[in-house]
Amino acid sequence: MISQEMFFNLFGSQVRQLATANSVSEVDAQRLILIFAEAMKNPYMDERHIYQRLVDMDGAE
Amino acid sequence: MKIEQLKVEHIGCYSGISFKFSDLTVIYGENRSGKSTLIYALYYAMFGKHLNTTLSVPDMCQKGEKFGTATLHFSMQEKICQLWRSTLGTVALSILSEDGVSWNSLVQDPSESLKPYIPIPSDVASLTSFFREGELIYFLKDIPKYNKTLLQQILEMDDIFILQTRFKKAAAISKEKRKDLQPETSAKIPAPLNLAAAQKEVDDLEKEIAVTDAEIKSLSVASGGFSDPQLLIILQRTCDEKKSEIESIEKAKSELPPLADMTRKLEDLIRKNDEIAKSISDANAVYPNPDDLQRQMGSFDQRIRGLKSDIQRLSDMERQPSCHACGQALSPEHLSLLIAERRAQCAELENNRNQLASELTTVQSALQEQKNCKVEMESMQRRIAEIQHWNGKVENLQSRLNQAADELEKAKGTAHDPEIETRSHRIQAIQARRTDLQKRFVDLKLDIQQAEQRATDAENLKEKIRLADRHVLLCDIAYQSMDRAVAALNQSLMDKVRESLQQWAGHFQYLDQFDIEITPKELSPIIQAKGYTYKLNQMSKSERIFLYLMLKLAIGDAMGHLGVFILDDPADGLDAKRQNVMAHLLQEVSRKRQVVVTTNDDRFADMFPQEYRLNL
């Protein structure tokens, strides 16, 4: 199995790069990373849940 | 790191035992002798987890014991470390002091990081430093499929791909939601200039209506009495209605008999009723109740039947003139006398009965006649009441008609005043104008309301679109990050693996027989031999064993490893020739990396120098 930690770090660095390029705040980038971590841990989190969690980010502001 | 020693207590089949390790350690034991337990204990000592993910740590503890412990001695950067763990979750890391006798405690809290001493995560170690039982067999059986690369298959990246697909679909959902908002956009933008103009027109209209109202009021209250031409129409209509109503009532009345006739007939009926009542009263004086007459007639009938029965009996006795009771002889004359007497009585009774019957009939017919008379009287009274009702209504209507006619005459009189007429026409014209203004005013107000609503809707839609765009952006960033992370993982691993493979290729003497090429984007090993090119699925078993070992070691170099390569029964399922290849390769590996290998195959164990062998 691939290292989750390694992949998580790779994902995090990619999110930060893209967030900066698209003027998305660091807070939002951090939230994206947390949702990704949640999706990695929870195998039942499907695309609808992921979408909902991403959309709910605005509600959490 | 280099593993020096492992002590296990109350773990699996081990109550208390110590194992020493060299650069190459071959652990031989029969089935159920504890080979896999030893590997699990090593992994547990390092990471506090079970190597077999389907089992838990408490499963490792020996039955009947509360806990088990594993103590690992290892060297790292010329230091000797001791890592102790119990299955209860406690951990302790110590380092041997320079005097070589005492231990300095470094970590005692399980939450503290051991990263400086155990440098890679457990999942990476499980892949790069441990060779699990059956791993090779699966590799030999399967070749990569479902668009996976060989590297991805070895790394077991299925979970990552599933996650990648989910993020991609989540991004697609966000785009769909954004697309759904698009058709509404163009239709719902109001025209602000029209709205302002309409508002101005409404204000103007409001003023104009106020002016017309004032004008109407001033004309209406002007002296000269009657001023409203509408009233004429209303009065005329009222008169017509009343007339029409009176006509319809008169028509209904004409179908009824004249009231005088009806009244006369009623008087006759009343008189007749009185006469009947009197006759009934007279009859009642003698026979107060017709039922008494009935009863009396019944009594007469009974007595007549008794007399007739006597007569019959006496007539019978004439044929045998003797007494039935005493048998005394009776004379025929006497019997004839008795019969004659009875017949006379019977005739008298019948006469009286008939008289009574006649009286009864008379009373009954009188009663019936009175009843009919009463019914007729009631009917007559109803009709008279009806006629009287109509008459009252006609009188009322006539009165109202007269009143309306008077008012109409009066109105007609004043309407002919030329000044009033002119004023009336002017009022009518202003009122018509006012009605038009009012209608235009209402229409404009409605338009303004709708326009304002559309403006609000457009603002809401704009906000929704802004949010949807943001969601698309966030979902896209998440998906693209995922994609890039997978690509970066592939690329970085690929480069490192390729580099490492070249180093290991130079290390293995066995490689002289092979020539492996790897394409830039994919680990697609091919073998050049005797002028032919062989792909993975064309390789021999020995070649694939060699390849797999090489890949495991190279991936370890790419992702990080413990410096030790621990193999649990790698010879399982291999024939003697392949076991020999495996043993040869592992000995070559042990020159660069510490190797621990277990086997239950005596022949395979014998393929290694005896000094490395450790029997369980």
PDB file of N, CA and C in Angstrom, chain A residues 1-7 10-12 14-19 22-25 28-29 31-32 35-36 39-40 42-48 50-51 54-58 61, chain B residues 115 121 123-124 127 132 154-157 159-160 163 165-167 169-170 173-174 177 467 470-471 473-482 484-486 488-489 492-493 558-559:
ATOM      1  N   MET A   1       0.846  -1.214   0.000  1.00  0.00           N
ATOM      2  CA  MET A   1       0.000   0.000   0.000  1.00  0.00           C
ATOM      3  C   MET A   1       0.878   1.260   0.000  1.00  0.00           C
ATOM      4  N   ILE A   2       0.474   2.212  -0.779  1.00  0.00           N
ATOM      5  CA  ILE A   2       1.234   3.462  -0.852  1.00  0.00           C
ATOM      6  C   ILE A   2       1.118   4.222   0.476  1.00  0.00           C
ATOM      7  N   SER A   3       2.153   4.927   0.825  1.00  0.00           N
ATOM      8  CA  SER A   3       2.137   5.664   2.084  1.00  0.00           C
ATOM      9  C   SER A   3       1.105   6.792   2.030  1.00  0.00           C
ATOM     10  N   GLN A   4       0.176   6.757   2.960  1.00  0.00           N
ATOM     11  CA  GLN A   4      -0.863   7.793   3.015  1.00  0.00           C
ATOM     12  C   GLN A   4      -0.222   9.134   3.343  1.00  0.00           C
ATOM     13  N   GLU A   5       0.775   9.048   4.214  1.00  0.00           N
ATOM     14  CA  GLU A   5       1.427  10.282   4.643  1.00  0.00           C
ATOM     15  C   GLU A   5       2.116  10.957   3.459  1.00  0.00           C
ATOM     16  N   MET A   6       2.780  10.116   2.647  1.00  0.00           N
ATOM     17  CA  MET A   6       3.492  10.652   1.493  1.00  0.00           C
ATOM     18  C   MET A   6       2.501  11.286   0.507  1.00  0.00           C
ATOM     19  N   PHE A   7       1.416  10.575   0.258  1.00  0.00           N
ATOM     20  CA  PHE A   7       0.429  11.082  -0.692  1.00  0.00           C
ATOM     21  C   PHE A   7      -0.264  12.326  -0.144  1.00  0.00           C
ATOM     22  N   LEU A  10       1.995  15.166  -0.702  1.00  0.00           N
ATOM     23  CA  LEU A  10       1.994  15.557  -2.114  1.00  0.00           C
ATOM     24  C   LEU A  10       0.735  16.351  -2.458  1.00  0.00           C
ATOM     25  N   PHE A  11      -0.407  15.847  -1.989  1.00  0.00           N
ATOM     26  CA  PHE A  11      -1.686  16.515  -2.255  1.00  0.00           C
ATOM     27  C   PHE A  11      -1.671  17.930  -1.651  1.00  0.00           C
ATOM     28  N   GLY A  12      -1.194  18.019  -0.426  1.00  0.00           N
ATOM     29  CA  GLY A  12      -1.162  19.305   0.263  1.00  0.00           C
ATOM     30  C   GLY A  12      -0.342  20.322  -0.497  1.00  0.00           C
ATOM     31  N   GLN A  14       0.328  20.345  -3.660  1.00  0.00           N
ATOM     32  CA  GLN A  14      -0.349  20.687  -4.916  1.00  0.00           C
ATOM     33  C   GLN A  14      -1.508  21.655  -4.653  1.00  0.00           C
ATOM     34  N   VAL A  15      -2.252  21.422  -3.583  1.00  0.00           N
ATOM     35  CA  VAL A  15      -3.378  22.304  -3.246  1.00  0.00           C
ATOM     36  C   VAL A  15      -2.866  23.717  -2.985  1.00  0.00           C
ATOM     37  N   ARG A  16      -1.797  23.815  -2.252  1.00  0.00           N
ATOM     38  CA  ARG A  16      -1.276  25.155  -1.920  1.00  0.00           C
ATOM     39  C   ARG A  16      -0.833  25.896  -3.175  1.00  0.00           C
ATOM     40  N   GLN A  17      -0.193  25.140  -4.069  1.00  0.00           N
ATOM     41  CA  GLN A  17       0.251  25.774  -5.324  1.00  0.00           C
ATOM     42  C   GLN A  17      -0.955  26.291  -6.117  1.00  0.00           C
ATOM     43  N   LEU A  18      -1.958  25.418  -6.277  1.00  0.00           N
ATOM     44  CA  LEU A  18      -3.127  25.797  -7.080  1.00  0.00           C
ATOM     45  C   LEU A  18      -3.938  26.894  -6.397  1.00  0.00           C
ATOM     46  N   ALA A  19      -4.007  26.853  -5.086  1.00  0.00           N
ATOM     47  CA  ALA A  19      -4.756  27.874  -4.348  1.00  0.00           C
ATOM     48  C   ALA A  19      -4.114  29.241  -4.564  1.00  0.00           C
ATOM     49  N   ASN A  22      -4.850  30.538  -7.996  1.00  0.00           N
ATOM     50  CA  ASN A  22      -6.254  30.909  -8.235  1.00  0.00           C
ATOM     51  C   ASN A  22      -6.791  31.885  -7.188  1.00  0.00           C
ATOM     52  N   SER A  23      -5.915  32.497  -6.440  1.00  0.00           N
ATOM     53  CA  SER A  23      -6.293  33.476  -5.409  1.00  0.00           C
ATOM     54  C   SER A  23      -7.254  32.895  -4.378  1.00  0.00           C
ATOM     55  N   VAL A  24      -7.065  31.647  -4.043  1.00  0.00           N
ATOM     56  CA  VAL A  24      -7.860  31.029  -2.981  1.00  0.00           C
ATOM     57  C   VAL A  24      -7.066  31.145  -1.684  1.00  0.00           C
ATOM     58  N   SER A  25      -7.767  31.499  -0.610  1.00  0.00           N
ATOM     59  CA  SER A  25      -7.057  31.788   0.646  1.00  0.00           C
ATOM     60  C   SER A  25      -6.387  30.542   1.229  1.00  0.00           C
ATOM     61  N   ASP A  28      -8.893  28.360   3.040  1.00  0.00           N
ATOM     62  CA  ASP A  28      -9.641  27.460   2.160  1.00  0.00           C
ATOM     63  C   ASP A  28      -8.781  26.272   1.724  1.00  0.00           C
ATOM     64  N   ALA A  29      -7.537  26.568   1.437  1.00  0.00           N
ATOM     65  CA  ALA A  29      -6.624  25.487   1.018  1.00  0.00           C
ATOM     66  C   ALA A  29      -6.491  24.459   2.136  1.00  0.00           C
ATOM     67  N   ARG A  31      -8.656  23.850   4.404  1.00  0.00           N
ATOM     68  CA  ARG A  31      -9.910  23.087   4.498  1.00  0.00           C
ATOM     69  C   ARG A  31      -9.976  22.004   3.430  1.00  0.00           C
ATOM     70  N   LEU A  32      -9.510  22.326   2.245  1.00  0.00           N
ATOM     71  CA  LEU A  32      -9.474  21.307   1.169  1.00  0.00           C
ATOM     72  C   LEU A  32      -8.616  20.115   1.602  1.00  0.00           C
ATOM     73  N   ILE A  35     -10.509  18.033   4.096  1.00  0.00           N
ATOM     74  CA  ILE A  35     -11.549  17.204   3.450  1.00  0.00           C
ATOM     75  C   ILE A  35     -10.901  16.008   2.753  1.00  0.00           C
ATOM     76  N   PHE A  36      -9.752  16.262   2.141  1.00  0.00           N
ATOM     77  CA  PHE A  36      -9.031  15.167   1.493  1.00  0.00           C
ATOM     78  C   PHE A  36      -8.625  14.109   2.535  1.00  0.00           C
ATOM     79  N   ALA A  39     -11.588  12.119   3.438  1.00  0.00           N
ATOM     80  CA  ALA A  39     -11.949  11.176   2.360  1.00  0.00           C
ATOM     81  C   ALA A  39     -10.990   9.988   2.327  1.00  0.00           C
ATOM     82  N   MET A  40      -9.736  10.236   2.670  1.00  0.00           N
ATOM     83  CA  MET A  40      -8.758   9.133   2.677  1.00  0.00           C
ATOM     84  C   MET A  40      -9.064   8.138   3.792  1.00  0.00           C
ATOM     85  N   ASN A  42     -12.059   7.749   5.301  1.00  0.00           N
ATOM     86  CA  ASN A  42     -13.418   7.184   5.242  1.00  0.00           C
ATOM     87  C   ASN A  42     -13.710   6.605   3.854  1.00  0.00           C
ATOM     88  N   PRO A  43     -13.657   5.291   3.714  1.00  0.00           N
ATOM     89  CA  PRO A  43     -13.870   4.701   2.376  1.00  0.00           C
ATOM     90  C   PRO A  43     -15.304   4.839   1.885  1.00  0.00           C
ATOM     91  N   TYR A  44     -16.218   5.206   2.783  1.00  0.00           N
ATOM     92  CA  TYR A  44     -17.629   5.356   2.374  1.00  0.00           C
ATOM     93  C   TYR A  44     -17.957   6.775   1.915  1.00  0.00           C
ATOM     94  N   MET A  45     -16.973   7.644   1.929  1.00  0.00           N
ATOM     95  CA  MET A  45     -17.220   9.040   1.531  1.00  0.00           C
ATOM     96  C   MET A  45     -17.162   9.110   0.008  1.00  0.00           C
ATOM     97  N   ASP A  46     -18.317   9.105  -0.625  1.00  0.00           N
ATOM     98  CA  ASP A  46     -18.328   9.096  -2.094  1.00  0.00           C
ATOM     99  C   ASP A  46     -18.298  10.525  -2.648  1.00  0.00           C
ATOM    100  N   GLU A  47     -18.441  10.615  -3.998  1.00  0.00           N
ATOM    101  CA  GLU A  47     -18.290  11.925  -4.644  1.00  0.00           C
ATOM    102  C   GLU A  47     -19.324  12.943  -4.165  1.00  0.00           C
ATOM    103  N   ARG A  48     -20.532  12.466  -3.829  1.00  0.00           N
ATOM    104  CA  ARG A  48     -21.583  13.394  -3.372  1.00  0.00           C
ATOM    105  C   ARG A  48     -21.205  13.977  -2.003  1.00  0.00           C
ATOM    106  N   ILE A  50     -18.168  14.184  -0.854  1.00  0.00           N
ATOM    107  CA  ILE A  50     -17.007  15.060  -1.048  1.00  0.00           C
ATOM    108  C   ILE A  50     -17.481  16.419  -1.556  1.00  0.00           C
ATOM    109  N   TYR A  51     -18.375  16.398  -2.560  1.00  0.00           N
ATOM    110  CA  TYR A  51     -18.906  17.663  -3.103  1.00  0.00           C
ATOM    111  C   TYR A  51     -19.581  18.465  -1.986  1.00  0.00           C
ATOM    112  N   LEU A  54     -17.133  19.985   0.296  1.00  0.00           N
ATOM    113  CA  LEU A  54     -16.441  21.117  -0.341  1.00  0.00           C
ATOM    114  C   LEU A  54     -17.355  22.346  -0.391  1.00  0.00           C
ATOM    115  N   VAL A  55     -18.633  22.102  -0.693  1.00  0.00           N
ATOM    116  CA  VAL A  55     -19.612  23.200  -0.770  1.00  0.00           C
ATOM    117  C   VAL A  55     -19.872  23.780   0.619  1.00  0.00           C
ATOM    118  N   ASP A  56     -19.924  22.907   1.595  1.00  0.00           N
ATOM    119  CA  ASP A  56     -20.199  23.351   2.969  1.00  0.00           C
ATOM    120  C   ASP A  56     -19.094  24.247   3.520  1.00  0.00           C
ATOM    121  N   MET A  57     -17.975  24.249   2.837  1.00  0.00           N
ATOM    122  CA  MET A  57     -16.876  25.114   3.293  1.00  0.00           C
ATOM    123  C   MET A  57     -17.340  26.559   3.392  1.00  0.00           C
ATOM    124  N   ASP A  58     -18.246  26.958   2.461  1.00  0.00           N
ATOM    125  CA  ASP A  58     -18.734  28.337   2.477  1.00  0.00           C
ATOM    126  C   ASP A  58     -19.623  28.589   3.683  1.00  0.00           C
ATOM    127  N   GLU A  61     -17.800  29.490   6.828  1.00  0.00           N
ATOM    128  CA  GLU A  61     -17.064  30.761   6.914  1.00  0.00           C
ATOM    129  C   GLU A  61     -17.612  31.666   8.008  1.00  0.00           C
TER     130      GLU A  61
ATOM    131  N   LYS B 115      10.280   9.023  15.167  1.00  0.00           N
ATOM    132  CA  LYS B 115      10.739   9.207  13.792  1.00  0.00           C
ATOM    133  C   LYS B 115      12.274   9.295  13.641  1.00  0.00           C
ATOM    134  N   PRO B 121       7.220   5.615   7.902  1.00  0.00           N
ATOM    135  CA  PRO B 121       5.929   5.183   8.446  1.00  0.00           C
ATOM    136  C   PRO B 121       5.728   3.675   8.306  1.00  0.00           C
ATOM    137  N   ASP B 123       3.252   1.952   7.087  1.00  0.00           N
ATOM    138  CA  ASP B 123       2.738   1.426   5.820  1.00  0.00           C
ATOM    139  C   ASP B 123       3.841   1.353   4.758  1.00  0.00           C
ATOM    140  N   VAL B 124       4.770   2.319   4.814  1.00  0.00           N
ATOM    141  CA  VAL B 124       5.884   2.278   3.859  1.00  0.00           C
ATOM    142  C   VAL B 124       6.803   1.102   4.200  1.00  0.00           C
ATOM    143  N   LEU B 127       5.654  -2.134   3.013  1.00  0.00           N
ATOM    144  CA  LEU B 127       5.834  -2.353   1.572  1.00  0.00           C
ATOM    145  C   LEU B 127       7.297  -2.558   1.194  1.00  0.00           C
ATOM    146  N   ARG B 132       5.888 -10.098   2.683  1.00  0.00           N
ATOM    147  CA  ARG B 132       4.912 -10.940   3.393  1.00  0.00           C
ATOM    148  C   ARG B 132       4.724 -12.295   2.725  1.00  0.00           C
ATOM    149  N   ILE B 154       2.271  -2.832  -7.698  1.00  0.00           N
ATOM    150  CA  ILE B 154       3.093  -3.211  -6.538  1.00  0.00           C
ATOM    151  C   ILE B 154       2.785  -2.292  -5.355  1.00  0.00           C
ATOM    152  N   LEU B 155       2.540  -1.020  -5.666  1.00  0.00           N
ATOM    153  CA  LEU B 155       2.264  -0.052  -4.588  1.00  0.00           C
ATOM    154  C   LEU B 155       0.844  -0.157  -4.054  1.00  0.00           C
ATOM    155  N   GLU B 156       0.047  -0.984  -4.705  1.00  0.00           N
ATOM    156  CA  GLU B 156      -1.368  -1.144  -4.300  1.00  0.00           C
ATOM    157  C   GLU B 156      -2.049   0.223  -4.221  1.00  0.00           C
ATOM    158  N   MET B 157      -2.078   0.893  -5.366  1.00  0.00           N
ATOM    159  CA  MET B 157      -2.615   2.266  -5.393  1.00  0.00           C
ATOM    160  C   MET B 157      -4.110   2.324  -5.703  1.00  0.00           C
ATOM    161  N   ASP B 159      -6.731   2.310  -3.844  1.00  0.00           N
ATOM    162  CA  ASP B 159      -7.471   3.263  -2.997  1.00  0.00           C
ATOM    163  C   ASP B 159      -7.297   4.693  -3.503  1.00  0.00           C
ATOM    164  N   ILE B 160      -6.073   4.977  -3.919  1.00  0.00           N
ATOM    165  CA  ILE B 160      -5.784   6.330  -4.418  1.00  0.00           C
ATOM    166  C   ILE B 160      -6.591   6.591  -5.686  1.00  0.00           C
ATOM    167  N   LEU B 163     -10.175   7.250  -4.915  1.00  0.00           N
ATOM    168  CA  LEU B 163     -10.313   8.606  -4.375  1.00  0.00           C
ATOM    169  C   LEU B 163     -10.199   9.646  -5.487  1.00  0.00           C
ATOM    170  N   THR B 165     -10.997   9.244  -8.610  1.00  0.00           N
ATOM    171  CA  THR B 165     -12.246   9.217  -9.383  1.00  0.00           C
ATOM    172  C   THR B 165     -13.339   9.974  -8.637  1.00  0.00           C
ATOM    173  N   ARG B 166     -13.380   9.819  -7.329  1.00  0.00           N
ATOM    174  CA  ARG B 166     -14.429  10.498  -6.544  1.00  0.00           C
ATOM    175  C   ARG B 166     -14.262  12.017  -6.591  1.00  0.00           C
ATOM    176  N   PHE B 167     -13.030  12.460  -6.508  1.00  0.00           N
ATOM    177  CA  PHE B 167     -12.798  13.915  -6.591  1.00  0.00           C
ATOM    178  C   PHE B 167     -13.139  14.429  -7.992  1.00  0.00           C
ATOM    179  N   LYS B 169     -15.427  13.162  -9.973  1.00  0.00           N
ATOM    180  CA  LYS B 169     -16.892  13.191 -10.072  1.00  0.00           C
ATOM    181  C   LYS B 169     -17.472  14.358  -9.269  1.00  0.00           C
ATOM    182  N   ALA B 170     -16.850  14.646  -8.113  1.00  0.00           N
ATOM    183  CA  ALA B 170     -17.327  15.782  -7.304  1.00  0.00           C
ATOM    184  C   ALA B 170     -17.169  17.077  -8.096  1.00  0.00           C
ATOM    185  N   ILE B 173     -19.914  17.235 -10.603  1.00  0.00           N
ATOM    186  CA  ILE B 173     -21.191  17.629  -9.969  1.00  0.00           C
ATOM    187  C   ILE B 173     -21.237  19.149  -9.826  1.00  0.00           C
ATOM    188  N   SER B 174     -20.135  19.734  -9.372  1.00  0.00           N
ATOM    189  CA  SER B 174     -20.119  21.195  -9.178  1.00  0.00           C
ATOM    190  C   SER B 174     -20.348  21.906 -10.508  1.00  0.00           C
ATOM    191  N   LYS B 177     -24.037  21.683 -11.460  1.00  0.00           N
ATOM    192  CA  LYS B 177     -24.858  22.619 -10.670  1.00  0.00           C
ATOM    193  C   LYS B 177     -24.710  24.036 -11.223  1.00  0.00           C
ATOM    194  N   LEU B 467     -21.422  31.886  -5.999  1.00  0.00           N
ATOM    195  CA  LEU B 467     -21.139  30.738  -5.121  1.00  0.00           C
ATOM    196  C   LEU B 467     -20.814  29.496  -5.926  1.00  0.00           C
ATOM    197  N   ARG B 470     -17.472  29.584  -7.306  1.00  0.00           N
ATOM    198  CA  ARG B 470     -16.486  29.314  -6.252  1.00  0.00           C
ATOM    199  C   ARG B 470     -16.413  27.809  -5.957  1.00  0.00           C
ATOM    200  N   HIS B 471     -17.601  27.180  -5.938  1.00  0.00           N
ATOM    201  CA  HIS B 471     -17.615  25.723  -5.697  1.00  0.00           C
ATOM    202  C   HIS B 471     -16.893  24.980  -6.812  1.00  0.00           C
ATOM    203  N   LEU B 473     -14.531  26.154  -8.617  1.00  0.00           N
ATOM    204  CA  LEU B 473     -13.095  26.411  -8.458  1.00  0.00           C
ATOM    205  C   LEU B 473     -12.504  25.510  -7.367  1.00  0.00           C
ATOM    206  N   LEU B 474     -13.193  25.444  -6.230  1.00  0.00           N
ATOM    207  CA  LEU B 474     -12.664  24.626  -5.122  1.00  0.00           C
ATOM    208  C   LEU B 474     -12.612  23.157  -5.502  1.00  0.00           C
ATOM    209  N   CYS B 475     -13.708  22.686  -6.137  1.00  0.00           N
ATOM    210  CA  CYS B 475     -13.740  21.277  -6.539  1.00  0.00           C
ATOM    211  C   CYS B 475     -12.663  20.994  -7.578  1.00  0.00           C
ATOM    212  N   ASP B 476     -12.456  21.974  -8.473  1.00  0.00           N
ATOM    213  CA  ASP B 476     -11.424  21.798  -9.501  1.00  0.00           C
ATOM    214  C   ASP B 476     -10.029  21.761  -8.883  1.00  0.00           C
ATOM    215  N   ILE B 477      -9.829  22.649  -7.915  1.00  0.00           N
ATOM    216  CA  ILE B 477      -8.512  22.664  -7.256  1.00  0.00           C
ATOM    217  C   ILE B 477      -8.266  21.322  -6.566  1.00  0.00           C
ATOM    218  N   ALA B 478      -9.319  20.829  -5.891  1.00  0.00           N
ATOM    219  CA  ALA B 478      -9.173  19.548  -5.179  1.00  0.00           C
ATOM    220  C   ALA B 478      -8.863  18.432  -6.174  1.00  0.00           C
ATOM    221  N   TYR B 479      -9.624  18.414  -7.287  1.00  0.00           N
ATOM    222  CA  TYR B 479      -9.432  17.334  -8.262  1.00  0.00           C
ATOM    223  C   TYR B 479      -8.063  17.458  -8.939  1.00  0.00           C
ATOM    224  N   GLN B 480      -7.721  18.689  -9.350  1.00  0.00           N
ATOM    225  CA  GLN B 480      -6.427  18.864 -10.035  1.00  0.00           C
ATOM    226  C   GLN B 480      -5.265  18.540  -9.098  1.00  0.00           C
ATOM    227  N   SER B 481      -5.437  18.899  -7.822  1.00  0.00           N
ATOM    228  CA  SER B 481      -4.389  18.583  -6.847  1.00  0.00           C
ATOM    229  C   SER B 481      -4.223  17.076  -6.736  1.00  0.00           C
ATOM    230  N   MET B 482      -5.355  16.410  -6.749  1.00  0.00           N
ATOM    231  CA  MET B 482      -5.347  14.946  -6.673  1.00  0.00           C
ATOM    232  C   MET B 482      -4.623  14.368  -7.886  1.00  0.00           C
ATOM    233  N   ARG B 484      -2.546  15.856  -9.904  1.00  0.00           N
ATOM    234  CA  ARG B 484      -1.117  16.208  -9.904  1.00  0.00           C
ATOM    235  C   ARG B 484      -0.357  15.402  -8.859  1.00  0.00           C
ATOM    236  N   ALA B 485      -1.011  15.155  -7.724  1.00  0.00           N
ATOM    237  CA  ALA B 485      -0.346  14.381  -6.670  1.00  0.00           C
ATOM    238  C   ALA B 485      -0.062  12.962  -7.163  1.00  0.00           C
ATOM    239  N   VAL B 486      -1.056  12.389  -7.867  1.00  0.00           N
ATOM    240  CA  VAL B 486      -0.854  11.036  -8.414  1.00  0.00           C
ATOM    241  C   VAL B 486       0.281  11.063  -9.428  1.00  0.00           C
ATOM    242  N   ALA B 488       2.680  13.271  -9.683  1.00  0.00           N
ATOM    243  CA  ALA B 488       3.951  13.565  -9.009  1.00  0.00           C
ATOM    244  C   ALA B 488       4.479  12.327  -8.302  1.00  0.00           C
ATOM    245  N   LEU B 489       3.533  11.605  -7.693  1.00  0.00           N
ATOM    246  CA  LEU B 489       3.932  10.375  -7.007  1.00  0.00           C
ATOM    247  C   LEU B 489       4.547   9.398  -8.007  1.00  0.00           C
ATOM    248  N   SER B 492       7.953  10.945  -9.379  1.00  0.00           N
ATOM    249  CA  SER B 492       9.089  10.954  -8.449  1.00  0.00           C
ATOM    250  C   SER B 492       9.513   9.531  -8.125  1.00  0.00           C
ATOM    251  N   LEU B 493       8.503   8.671  -7.947  1.00  0.00           N
ATOM    252  CA  LEU B 493       8.853   7.280  -7.644  1.00  0.00           C
ATOM    253  C   LEU B 493       9.525   6.628  -8.839  1.00  0.00           C
ATOM    254  N   ALA B 558      13.379   4.254  -3.167  1.00  0.00           N
ATOM    255  CA  ALA B 558      12.627   5.445  -3.593  1.00  0.00           C
ATOM    256  C   ALA B 558      11.765   6.004  -2.468  1.00  0.00           C
ATOM    257  N   MET B 559      11.141   5.154  -1.726  1.00  0.00           N
ATOM    258  CA  MET B 559      10.179   5.609  -0.715  1.00  0.00           C
ATOM    259  C   MET B 559      10.754   5.628   0.695  1.00  0.00           C
TER     260      MET B 559
END
